[in-house]
PDB file of C-alpha atoms and ligand atoms in Angstrom:
ATOM      1  CA  MET B 533      -0.817  15.669  22.997  1.00 92.00           C
ATOM      2  CA  ARG B 534       2.180  17.908  22.934  1.00 97.00           C
ATOM      3  CA  VAL B 535       2.916  20.863  20.699  1.00 98.00           C
ATOM      4  CA  TYR B 536       6.671  21.169  20.106  1.00 98.00           C
ATOM      5  CA  THR B 537       7.692  24.686  19.198  1.00 98.00           C
ATOM      6  CA  ASP B 538      10.151  27.467  20.015  1.00 98.00           C
ATOM      7  CA  GLU B 539       9.773  31.214  19.745  1.00 97.00           C
ATOM      8  CA  ARG B 540      13.269  31.433  18.232  1.00 98.00           C
ATOM      9  CA  MET B 541      11.722  30.118  15.027  1.00 98.00           C
ATOM     10  CA  LEU B 542       9.901  33.469  14.805  1.00 98.00           C
ATOM     11  CA  LEU B 543      13.304  35.068  14.189  1.00 97.00           C
ATOM     12  CA  HIS B 544      13.662  33.364  10.800  1.00 97.00           C
ATOM     13  CA  ASP B 545      12.602  36.223   8.546  1.00 95.00           C
ATOM     14  CA  ALA B 546      13.442  35.717   4.904  1.00 88.00           C
ATOM     15  CA  GLY B 547      11.972  38.996   3.692  1.00 87.00           C
ATOM     16  CA  ALA B 548       8.703  40.895   3.685  1.00 84.00           C
ATOM     17  CA  ALA B 549       7.696  39.462   0.304  1.00 86.00           C
ATOM     18  CA  GLN B 550       7.822  35.856   1.540  1.00 93.00           C
ATOM     19  CA  PRO B 551       4.489  34.126   2.189  1.00 96.00           C
ATOM     20  CA  GLU B 552       6.408  31.844   4.584  1.00 97.00           C
ATOM     21  CA  ARG B 553       6.658  34.480   7.318  1.00 97.00           C
ATOM     22  CA  PRO B 554       6.938  34.679  11.123  1.00 98.00           C
ATOM     23  CA  ALA B 555       3.248  35.644  11.492  1.00 98.00           C
ATOM     24  CA  ARG B 556       2.325  32.062  10.508  1.00 98.00           C
ATOM     25  CA  LEU B 557       3.722  30.723  13.779  1.00 98.00           C
ATOM     26  CA  LYS B 558       2.896  33.823  15.828  1.00 98.00           C
ATOM     27  CA  CYS B 559      -0.822  33.588  15.039  1.00 97.00           C
ATOM     28  CA  MET B 560      -0.941  30.007  16.291  1.00 97.00           C
ATOM     29  CA  LEU B 561       0.954  30.796  19.494  1.00 97.00           C
ATOM     30  CA  ASP B 562      -1.408  33.722  20.160  1.00 95.00           C
ATOM     31  CA  ARG B 563      -4.454  31.580  19.486  1.00 95.00           C
ATOM     32  CA  LEU B 564      -3.284  28.796  21.783  1.00 94.00           C
ATOM     33  CA  GLN B 565      -2.871  31.359  24.545  1.00 92.00           C
ATOM     34  CA  SER B 566      -6.346  32.829  24.076  1.00 91.00           C
ATOM     35  CA  GLU B 567      -8.101  29.517  23.350  1.00 85.00           C
ATOM     36  CA  PRO B 568      -6.256  26.711  25.159  1.00 86.00           C
ATOM     37  CA  LEU B 569      -7.176  23.256  23.906  1.00 88.00           C
ATOM     38  CA  PRO B 570      -7.769  20.761  26.719  1.00 89.00           C
ATOM     39  CA  GLY B 571      -5.093  18.085  26.747  1.00 88.00           C
ATOM     40  CA  VAL B 572      -2.603  20.107  24.661  1.00 92.00           C
ATOM     41  CA  GLN B 573       0.661  21.207  26.285  1.00 93.00           C
ATOM     42  CA  LEU B 574       3.411  23.361  24.806  1.00 95.00           C
ATOM     43  CA  HIS B 575       6.907  21.887  24.893  1.00 97.00           C
ATOM     44  CA  GLY B 576      10.249  23.347  23.798  1.00 97.00           C
ATOM     45  CA  THR B 577      12.505  21.922  21.123  1.00 97.00           C
ATOM     46  CA  ARG B 578      16.259  21.662  20.653  1.00 98.00           C
ATOM     47  CA  LEU B 579      18.866  22.307  17.986  1.00 98.00           C
ATOM     48  CA  ALA B 580      19.257  19.216  15.799  1.00 98.00           C
ATOM     49  CA  GLU B 581      22.878  18.052  15.806  1.00 98.00           C
ATOM     50  CA  TRP B 582      24.693  18.313  12.465  1.00 98.00           C
ATOM     51  CA  ALA B 583      25.176  14.519  12.508  1.00 98.00           C
ATOM     52  CA  GLU B 584      21.426  14.009  12.898  1.00 98.00           C
ATOM     53  CA  ILE B 585      20.811  16.267   9.893  1.00 98.00           C
ATOM     54  CA  GLU B 586      23.451  14.360   7.908  1.00 98.00           C
ATOM     55  CA  ARG B 587      21.391  11.176   8.180  1.00 98.00           C
ATOM     56  CA  VAL B 588      19.294  12.786   5.445  1.00 98.00           C
ATOM     57  CA  HIS B 589      21.352  15.542   3.828  1.00 98.00           C
ATOM     58  CA  ASP B 590      24.740  15.408   2.092  1.00 98.00           C
ATOM     59  CA  ALA B 591      27.633  16.479   4.300  1.00 98.00           C
ATOM     60  CA  ASP B 592      28.681  19.133   1.750  1.00 98.00           C
ATOM     61  CA  TYR B 593      25.257  20.728   1.868  1.00 98.00           C
ATOM     62  CA  VAL B 594      25.108  20.622   5.670  1.00 98.00           C
ATOM     63  CA  GLN B 595      28.549  22.256   5.866  1.00 98.00           C
ATOM     64  CA  LYS B 596      27.431  24.963   3.461  1.00 98.00           C
ATOM     65  CA  ILE B 597      24.401  25.788   5.637  1.00 98.00           C
ATOM     66  CA  GLN B 598      26.542  25.670   8.762  1.00 98.00           C
ATOM     67  CA  SER B 599      28.955  28.170   7.198  1.00 98.00           C
ATOM     68  CA  LEU B 600      26.069  30.535   6.415  1.00 97.00           C
ATOM     69  CA  SER B 601      24.967  30.773  10.050  1.00 95.00           C
ATOM     70  CA  GLY B 602      24.423  34.421  10.996  1.00 95.00           C
ATOM     71  CA  GLN B 603      24.604  35.531   7.369  1.00 94.00           C
ATOM     72  CA  VAL B 604      22.164  36.616   4.695  1.00 94.00           C
ATOM     73  CA  ALA B 605      22.039  34.480   1.570  1.00 94.00           C
ATOM     74  CA  SER B 606      19.781  33.284  -1.201  1.00 95.00           C
ATOM     75  CA  LEU B 607      19.691  29.472  -1.521  1.00 95.00           C
ATOM     76  CA  ASP B 608      17.300  29.201  -4.438  1.00 91.00           C
ATOM     77  CA  TRP B 609      14.850  31.570  -6.089  1.00 87.00           C
ATOM     78  CA  ASP B 610      12.369  31.447  -3.202  1.00 90.00           C
ATOM     79  CA  THR B 611      14.498  30.196  -0.302  1.00 95.00           C
ATOM     80  CA  ASN B 612      16.441  32.851   1.552  1.00 94.00           C
ATOM     81  CA  ILE B 613      18.264  32.779   4.812  1.00 94.00           C
ATOM     82  CA  ALA B 614      18.792  35.678   7.152  1.00 94.00           C
ATOM     83  CA  GLU B 615      20.706  36.175  10.383  1.00 94.00           C
ATOM     84  CA  HIS B 616      18.642  33.798  12.552  1.00 96.00           C
ATOM     85  CA  SER B 617      17.525  31.299   9.903  1.00 97.00           C
ATOM     86  CA  VAL B 618      20.102  28.552  10.446  1.00 98.00           C
ATOM     87  CA  PRO B 619      19.335  28.085  14.161  1.00 98.00           C
ATOM     88  CA  ALA B 620      15.615  28.208  13.283  1.00 98.00           C
ATOM     89  CA  ALA B 621      16.112  25.417  10.741  1.00 98.00           C
ATOM     90  CA  ARG B 622      18.009  23.343  13.321  1.00 98.00           C
ATOM     91  CA  LEU B 623      15.218  23.935  15.884  1.00 98.00           C
ATOM     92  CA  ALA B 624      12.579  22.908  13.327  1.00 98.00           C
ATOM     93  CA  ALA B 625      14.388  19.635  12.694  1.00 98.00           C
ATOM     94  CA  GLY B 626      15.043  19.265  16.436  1.00 98.00           C
ATOM     95  CA  ALA B 627      11.310  19.479  17.189  1.00 98.00           C
ATOM     96  CA  GLY B 628      10.770  16.282  15.226  1.00 98.00           C
ATOM     97  CA  LEU B 629      13.676  14.552  16.978  1.00 98.00           C
ATOM     98  CA  GLU B 630      12.374  15.495  20.427  1.00 98.00           C
ATOM     99  CA  ALA B 631       8.839  14.468  19.559  1.00 98.00           C
ATOM    100  CA  VAL B 632       9.908  11.109  18.105  1.00 98.00           C
ATOM    101  CA  ASP B 633      11.914  10.311  21.250  1.00 98.00           C
ATOM    102  CA  ALA B 634       9.010  11.237  23.536  1.00 98.00           C
ATOM    103  CA  ILE B 635       6.551   9.183  21.482  1.00 98.00           C
ATOM    104  CA  LEU B 636       8.762   6.108  21.154  1.00 98.00           C
ATOM    105  CA  SER B 637       9.675   6.128  24.846  1.00 98.00           C
ATOM    106  CA  GLY B 638       5.963   5.988  25.637  1.00 97.00           C
ATOM    107  CA  GLU B 639       5.974   9.358  27.358  1.00 97.00           C
ATOM    108  CA  ILE B 640       3.326  10.688  24.955  1.00 96.00           C
ATOM    109  CA  LEU B 641       1.252   9.191  22.153  1.00 97.00           C
ATOM    110  CA  ARG B 642       0.952  12.059  19.712  1.00 98.00           C
ATOM    111  CA  ALA B 643       2.545  15.412  18.959  1.00 98.00           C
ATOM    112  CA  PHE B 644       2.331  18.329  16.578  1.00 98.00           C
ATOM    113  CA  ALA B 645       5.566  20.154  15.743  1.00 98.00           C
ATOM    114  CA  TRP B 646       4.797  23.804  14.971  1.00 98.00           C
ATOM    115  CA  VAL B 647       7.887  24.577  12.983  1.00 98.00           C
ATOM    116  CA  ARG B 648       9.280  26.931  10.397  1.00 98.00           C
ATOM    117  CA  PRO B 649      11.078  26.897   8.069  1.00 98.00           C
ATOM    118  CA  PRO B 650       9.079  23.973   6.657  1.00 98.00           C
ATOM    119  CA  GLY B 651      10.884  20.954   5.221  1.00 98.00           C
ATOM    120  CA  HIS B 652       9.264  18.738   2.604  1.00 99.00           C
ATOM    121  CA  HIS B 653      10.751  20.411  -0.511  1.00 98.00           C
ATOM    122  CA  ALA B 654      14.339  20.229   0.792  1.00 98.00           C
ATOM    123  CA  GLU B 655      16.343  17.694  -1.215  1.00 98.00           C
ATOM    124  CA  ARG B 656      19.410  15.783   0.018  1.00 98.00           C
ATOM    125  CA  ASP B 657      21.740  18.324  -1.509  1.00 98.00           C
ATOM    126  CA  ARG B 658      19.798  21.562  -1.691  1.00 98.00           C
ATOM    127  CA  ALA B 659      17.274  23.939  -0.187  1.00 98.00           C
ATOM    128  CA  MET B 660      14.053  24.492  -2.106  1.00 98.00           C
ATOM    129  CA  GLY B 661      10.623  26.065  -1.744  1.00 97.00           C
ATOM    130  CA  TYR B 662      11.174  27.856   1.614  1.00 98.00           C
ATOM    131  CA  CYS B 663      12.662  24.617   3.029  1.00 98.00           C
ATOM    132  CA  ILE B 664      16.246  24.308   4.324  1.00 98.00           C
ATOM    133  CA  PHE B 665      16.318  20.911   6.054  1.00 98.00           C
ATOM    134  CA  ASN B 666      13.786  18.147   5.434  1.00 99.00           C
ATOM    135  CA  ASN B 667      12.308  18.024   8.939  1.00 99.00           C
ATOM    136  CA  ILE B 668       9.961  15.084   8.380  1.00 99.00           C
ATOM    137  CA  ALA B 669      12.657  12.954   6.703  1.00 99.00           C
ATOM    138  CA  ILE B 670      15.031  13.675   9.598  1.00 99.00           C
ATOM    139  CA  ALA B 671      12.276  12.626  12.031  1.00 99.00           C
ATOM    140  CA  ALA B 672      11.627   9.409  10.078  1.00 99.00           C
ATOM    141  CA  GLU B 673      15.330   8.488  10.003  1.00 98.00           C
ATOM    142  CA  HIS B 674      15.551   9.197  13.723  1.00 98.00           C
ATOM    143  CA  ALA B 675      12.593   6.908  14.418  1.00 99.00           C
ATOM    144  CA  LEU B 676      14.230   4.132  12.379  1.00 98.00           C
ATOM    145  CA  GLN B 677      17.296   4.343  14.651  1.00 98.00           C
ATOM    146  CA  HIS B 678      15.090   2.968  17.447  1.00 97.00           C
ATOM    147  CA  ASP B 679      15.393  -0.826  17.707  1.00 95.00           C
ATOM    148  CA  ASP B 680      11.702  -1.585  17.553  1.00 94.00           C
ATOM    149  CA  ILE B 681      10.857   0.660  14.581  1.00 98.00           C
ATOM    150  CA  GLU B 682      11.222  -0.854  11.122  1.00 98.00           C
ATOM    151  CA  ARG B 683       8.422   0.816   9.144  1.00 99.00           C
ATOM    152  CA  VAL B 684       7.371   4.478   9.103  1.00 99.00           C
ATOM    153  CA  LEU B 685       4.498   5.965   7.116  1.00 99.00           C
ATOM    154  CA  ILE B 686       4.657   9.596   5.971  1.00 99.00           C
ATOM    155  CA  VAL B 687       1.350  11.161   4.906  1.00 99.00           C
ATOM    156  CA  ASP B 688       1.866  14.477   3.081  1.00 99.00           C
ATOM    157  CA  TRP B 689      -1.354  16.442   2.572  1.00 99.00           C
ATOM    158  CA  ASP B 690       0.319  19.786   1.787  1.00 99.00           C
ATOM    159  CA  VAL B 691      -1.095  21.210  -1.475  1.00 98.00           C
ATOM    160  CA  HIS B 692       2.390  20.938  -3.033  1.00 98.00           C
ATOM    161  CA  HIS B 693       4.131  17.657  -3.813  1.00 98.00           C
ATOM    162  CA  GLY B 694       6.733  16.879  -1.134  1.00 98.00           C
ATOM    163  CA  ASN B 695       9.490  16.265  -3.674  1.00 98.00           C
ATOM    164  CA  GLY B 696      12.330  16.209  -1.159  1.00 98.00           C
ATOM    165  CA  THR B 697      10.762  13.578   1.067  1.00 99.00           C
ATOM    166  CA  ALA B 698       9.745  11.456  -1.939  1.00 98.00           C
ATOM    167  CA  HIS B 699      13.250  11.550  -3.447  1.00 98.00           C
ATOM    168  CA  ILE B 700      15.053  10.933  -0.144  1.00 98.00           C
ATOM    169  CA  PHE B 701      13.065   7.712   0.389  1.00 99.00           C
ATOM    170  CA  ASP B 702      12.652   6.788  -3.297  1.00 98.00           C
ATOM    171  CA  GLU B 703      14.619   3.525  -3.036  1.00 98.00           C
ATOM    172  CA  ARG B 704      13.476   2.609   0.451  1.00 98.00           C
ATOM    173  CA  ALA B 705      10.986  -0.029   1.518  1.00 98.00           C
ATOM    174  CA  ASP B 706      11.006   0.976   5.198  1.00 98.00           C
ATOM    175  CA  VAL B 707       9.374   4.381   4.624  1.00 99.00           C
ATOM    176  CA  LEU B 708       6.050   4.530   2.791  1.00 99.00           C
ATOM    177  CA  VAL B 709       5.553   8.040   1.407  1.00 99.00           C
ATOM    178  CA  PHE B 710       2.008   9.053   0.495  1.00 99.00           C
ATOM    179  CA  ASN B 711       1.523  12.402  -1.245  1.00 98.00           C
ATOM    180  CA  CYS B 712      -1.805  13.950  -2.194  1.00 98.00           C
ATOM    181  CA  HIS B 713      -1.313  17.284  -3.956  1.00 98.00           C
ATOM    182  CA  GLN B 714      -2.613  19.746  -6.501  1.00 98.00           C
ATOM    183  CA  SER B 715      -1.354  19.128 -10.031  1.00 98.00           C
ATOM    184  CA  PRO B 716      -0.207  20.934 -12.063  1.00 98.00           C
ATOM    185  CA  LEU B 717       1.460  23.115  -9.434  1.00 98.00           C
ATOM    186  CA  TYR B 718       4.905  23.802  -7.963  1.00 98.00           C
ATOM    187  CA  PRO B 719       7.229  21.861  -7.857  1.00 98.00           C
ATOM    188  CA  GLY B 720       5.892  19.868 -10.829  1.00 98.00           C
ATOM    189  CA  THR B 721       6.825  16.393  -9.562  1.00 98.00           C
ATOM    190  CA  GLY B 722       4.603  13.721  -8.019  1.00 98.00           C
ATOM    191  CA  ARG B 723       2.965  12.009 -10.979  1.00 98.00           C
ATOM    192  CA  ALA B 724       0.875   8.944 -10.204  1.00 98.00           C
ATOM    193  CA  ASP B 725       3.402   6.772 -12.061  1.00 98.00           C
ATOM    194  CA  GLU B 726       6.259   7.836  -9.734  1.00 98.00           C
ATOM    195  CA  ARG B 727       6.078   4.795  -7.452  1.00 98.00           C
ATOM    196  CA  GLY B 728       9.584   4.517  -6.038  1.00 98.00           C
ATOM    197  CA  SER B 729      12.639   2.743  -7.449  1.00 98.00           C
ATOM    198  CA  GLY B 730      14.526  -0.504  -6.889  1.00 98.00           C
ATOM    199  CA  PRO B 731      13.725  -1.949  -3.465  1.00 98.00           C
ATOM    200  CA  GLY B 732      11.480   1.085  -2.875  1.00 98.00           C
ATOM    201  CA  GLU B 733       9.208   0.351  -5.812  1.00 98.00           C
ATOM    202  CA  GLY B 734       5.613   0.531  -4.630  1.00 98.00           C
ATOM    203  CA  PHE B 735       6.545   2.428  -1.453  1.00 98.00           C
ATOM    204  CA  THR B 736       5.862   5.842  -2.997  1.00 98.00           C
ATOM    205  CA  ILE B 737       2.242   6.764  -3.639  1.00 98.00           C
ATOM    206  CA  ASN B 738       1.242   9.945  -5.442  1.00 98.00           C
ATOM    207  CA  VAL B 739      -2.313  11.136  -5.857  1.00 98.00           C
ATOM    208  CA  PRO B 740      -2.289  14.285  -8.003  1.00 98.00           C
ATOM    209  CA  LEU B 741      -5.598  16.168  -7.878  1.00 98.00           C
ATOM    210  CA  ALA B 742      -6.851  18.894 -10.212  1.00 98.00           C
ATOM    211  CA  ALA B 743      -7.320  22.448  -8.954  1.00 98.00           C
ATOM    212  CA  GLY B 744     -10.685  22.989  -7.277  1.00 98.00           C
ATOM    213  CA  CYS B 745     -10.862  19.681  -5.389  1.00 98.00           C
ATOM    214  CA  GLY B 746     -12.180  19.742  -1.844  1.00 98.00           C
ATOM    215  CA  ASP B 747     -13.111  17.587   1.126  1.00 98.00           C
ATOM    216  CA  GLN B 748     -14.809  14.848  -0.876  1.00 98.00           C
ATOM    217  CA  GLU B 749     -11.991  14.323  -3.369  1.00 98.00           C
ATOM    218  CA  TYR B 750      -9.357  14.304  -0.621  1.00 98.00           C
ATOM    219  CA  GLU B 751     -11.332  11.834   1.463  1.00 98.00           C
ATOM    220  CA  ALA B 752     -11.824   9.612  -1.586  1.00 98.00           C
ATOM    221  CA  ALA B 753      -8.085   9.754  -2.359  1.00 98.00           C
ATOM    222  CA  PHE B 754      -7.244   8.694   1.192  1.00 98.00           C
ATOM    223  CA  LEU B 755      -9.847   5.904   1.216  1.00 98.00           C
ATOM    224  CA  GLU B 756      -8.885   4.563  -2.183  1.00 98.00           C
ATOM    225  CA  HIS B 757      -5.096   4.943  -2.168  1.00 98.00           C
ATOM    226  CA  LEU B 758      -3.804   5.454   1.385  1.00 98.00           C
ATOM    227  CA  LEU B 759      -5.849   3.034   3.472  1.00 98.00           C
ATOM    228  CA  PRO B 760      -5.137  -0.168   1.482  1.00 98.00           C
ATOM    229  CA  ALA B 761      -1.427   0.677   1.186  1.00 98.00           C
ATOM    230  CA  ALA B 762      -1.173   1.422   4.912  1.00 98.00           C
ATOM    231  CA  ALA B 763      -2.974  -1.832   5.760  1.00 98.00           C
ATOM    232  CA  ALA B 764      -0.431  -3.788   3.710  1.00 98.00           C
ATOM    233  CA  PHE B 765       2.548  -1.796   5.063  1.00 98.00           C
ATOM    234  CA  ARG B 766       1.566  -1.879   8.770  1.00 98.00           C
ATOM    235  CA  PRO B 767       3.472   1.249   9.885  1.00 99.00           C
ATOM    236  CA  GLN B 768       4.768   1.323  13.445  1.00 98.00           C
ATOM    237  CA  LEU B 769       4.787   5.133  13.483  1.00 99.00           C
ATOM    238  CA  VAL B 770       2.799   7.605  11.403  1.00 99.00           C
ATOM    239  CA  LEU B 771       4.150  11.024  10.464  1.00 99.00           C
ATOM    240  CA  ILE B 772       2.097  13.758   8.820  1.00 99.00           C
ATOM    241  CA  SER B 773       3.614  16.473   6.626  1.00 99.00           C
ATOM    242  CA  ALA B 774       0.816  18.762   7.680  1.00 99.00           C
ATOM    243  CA  GLY B 775       0.521  21.684   5.302  1.00 98.00           C
ATOM    244  CA  PHE B 776      -2.655  23.721   5.198  1.00 98.00           C
ATOM    245  CA  ASP B 777      -2.279  25.355   1.796  1.00 98.00           C
ATOM    246  CA  ALA B 778      -4.994  23.082   0.374  1.00 98.00           C
ATOM    247  CA  HIS B 779      -7.344  25.115   2.610  1.00 98.00           C
ATOM    248  CA  GLU B 780     -10.135  26.945   0.795  1.00 98.00           C
ATOM    249  CA  ARG B 781      -8.755  30.279   2.037  1.00 98.00           C
ATOM    250  CA  ASP B 782      -5.152  29.734   0.925  1.00 98.00           C
ATOM    251  CA  PRO B 783      -3.685  32.191  -1.605  1.00 98.00           C
ATOM    252  CA  LEU B 784      -1.048  29.774  -3.029  1.00 97.00           C
ATOM    253  CA  GLY B 785      -3.212  26.704  -3.573  1.00 98.00           C
ATOM    254  CA  SER B 786      -6.472  26.436  -5.512  1.00 98.00           C
ATOM    255  CA  MET B 787      -8.124  23.709  -3.459  1.00 98.00           C
ATOM    256  CA  GLN B 788     -11.295  23.886  -1.370  1.00 98.00           C
ATOM    257  CA  VAL B 789     -10.506  21.830   1.746  1.00 99.00           C
ATOM    258  CA  THR B 790     -12.368  23.086   4.847  1.00 98.00           C
ATOM    259  CA  ASP B 791     -11.452  22.828   8.516  1.00 98.00           C
ATOM    260  CA  ALA B 792     -13.869  19.894   8.747  1.00 98.00           C
ATOM    261  CA  GLY B 793     -12.118  18.315   5.772  1.00 98.00           C
ATOM    262  CA  PHE B 794      -8.745  18.458   7.531  1.00 98.00           C
ATOM    263  CA  ALA B 795     -10.368  16.938  10.639  1.00 98.00           C
ATOM    264  CA  ARG B 796     -11.632  14.074   8.466  1.00 98.00           C
ATOM    265  CA  LEU B 797      -8.167  13.473   6.960  1.00 98.00           C
ATOM    266  CA  ALA B 798      -6.618  13.546  10.439  1.00 98.00           C
ATOM    267  CA  GLY B 799      -9.261  11.049  11.559  1.00 98.00           C
ATOM    268  CA  LEU B 800      -8.388   8.651   8.743  1.00 98.00           C
ATOM    269  CA  VAL B 801      -4.680   8.913   9.591  1.00 98.00           C
ATOM    270  CA  LEU B 802      -5.462   8.358  13.280  1.00 98.00           C
ATOM    271  CA  ASP B 803      -7.439   5.218  12.362  1.00 98.00           C
ATOM    272  CA  ILE B 804      -4.347   3.870  10.594  1.00 98.00           C
ATOM    273  CA  ALA B 805      -2.178   4.697  13.612  1.00 98.00           C
ATOM    274  CA  ASN B 806      -4.648   3.100  16.010  1.00 98.00           C
ATOM    275  CA  GLN B 807      -4.786  -0.044  13.923  1.00 98.00           C
ATOM    276  CA  HIS B 808      -1.072  -0.562  13.349  1.00 98.00           C
ATOM    277  CA  ALA B 809       1.064   1.923  15.269  1.00 98.00           C
ATOM    278  CA  GLN B 810      -0.351   1.909  18.807  1.00 98.00           C
ATOM    279  CA  GLY B 811      -1.933   5.273  18.040  1.00 98.00           C
ATOM    280  CA  ARG B 812       1.441   6.999  17.569  1.00 98.00           C
ATOM    281  CA  VAL B 813       1.274  10.084  15.329  1.00 98.00           C
ATOM    282  CA  LEU B 814       3.591  13.031  14.831  1.00 98.00           C
ATOM    283  CA  ALA B 815       2.352  15.907  12.668  1.00 99.00           C
ATOM    284  CA  MET B 816       4.889  18.472  11.458  1.00 99.00           C
ATOM    285  CA  LEU B 817       3.841  21.796   9.997  1.00 99.00           C
ATOM    286  CA  GLU B 818       4.662  22.398   6.334  1.00 99.00           C
ATOM    287  CA  GLY B 819       2.857  25.120   4.304  1.00 98.00           C
ATOM    288  CA  GLY B 820      -0.314  27.152   4.843  1.00 98.00           C
ATOM    289  CA  TYR B 821      -0.249  30.837   3.977  1.00 98.00           C
ATOM    290  CA  ASP B 822      -3.609  32.304   4.980  1.00 98.00           C
ATOM    291  CA  LEU B 823      -3.352  32.878   8.719  1.00 98.00           C
ATOM    292  CA  GLU B 824      -6.995  32.098   9.445  1.00 97.00           C
ATOM    293  CA  GLY B 825      -6.977  29.033   7.194  1.00 98.00           C
ATOM    294  CA  LEU B 826      -3.721  27.843   8.722  1.00 98.00           C
ATOM    295  CA  ALA B 827      -4.906  28.150  12.319  1.00 97.00           C
ATOM    296  CA  GLY B 828      -8.302  26.686  11.393  1.00 97.00           C
ATOM    297  CA  GLY B 829      -6.707  23.629   9.827  1.00 98.00           C
ATOM    298  CA  VAL B 830      -4.220  23.175  12.660  1.00 97.00           C
ATOM    299  CA  TRP B 831      -6.968  23.415  15.293  1.00 96.00           C
ATOM    300  CA  ALA B 832      -9.149  20.963  13.409  1.00 96.00           C
ATOM    301  CA  THR B 833      -6.239  18.507  13.172  1.00 97.00           C
ATOM    302  CA  MET B 834      -5.339  18.894  16.836  1.00 97.00           C
ATOM    303  CA  GLY B 835      -8.979  18.443  17.823  1.00 95.00           C
ATOM    304  CA  VAL B 836      -8.754  14.949  16.344  1.00 97.00           C
ATOM    305  CA  LEU B 837      -5.221  14.013  17.382  1.00 97.00           C
ATOM    306  CA  ARG B 838      -5.327  15.247  20.973  1.00 93.00           C
ATOM    307  CA  GLU B 839      -5.950  12.678  23.628  1.00 75.00           C
ATOM    308  CA  GLY B 840      -8.848  12.653  26.047  1.00 54.00           C
TER     309      GLY B 840
HETATM  310 ZN1   ZN N 693       2.862  23.761   0.307  1.00 60.98          ZN
END
């Protein structure tokens, strides 16, 4: 499998007080250098074009971010941009675009985009929760531009509800969005009765879990709620909003998922992909704020998703 990343994303530094900090990516790059994983190659990314971002975000919002390039600004109470943040956000989105193209052309089967800023809280019209552009939604829309892709599954196992992704695809039947998250917790959305609207009704699945849940509860949630829905939906591509803040070490979440637990979740997602999507999986990094927990979860996931 390929890891799509770019050291220019290390330059996005929204302030020393931010848990979403450059060291998150740096620790993984350092670890890959000291402990190479067989079958895993690093690959660069590219700047997403503004038009590609506008498939998901309102033009007014995209223009606002474009105009802030090179500047320092506060977008919401916990989302700041600094001098190099806008190119970093375009590279993060671009990693998904590059990976989707490589997967759908048959060049590779699976990829992990090591990106920051993360994306799943970003709404159509605003930044939120450290997220500027919704990377996974942009990747899903890009996949759906390909002639032979009509159904994409997004599995979001970040400890926080991926509100942006859920709202962007709320009325859509071609993107099944599965969210398993701690509740109550930021951002407060993602109740079990939020199931999508209009033609998208039934294509949004939320499994809120109480604080303190671990490997067993997550596995049960996937077995009970994700597997039957995926079998009915038959996705042709599977995307993972891979956050690792449900890790037992994480300071923001209160869950108890272990490295082995993340490997199990990745295995269940891979089973779905093998059954319906020719094994095609793209994971994109979301949260995860303890460096050891983050790298542990990422390595466990890659151990399952890598080929050979
Ligand atoms: Zn999170």
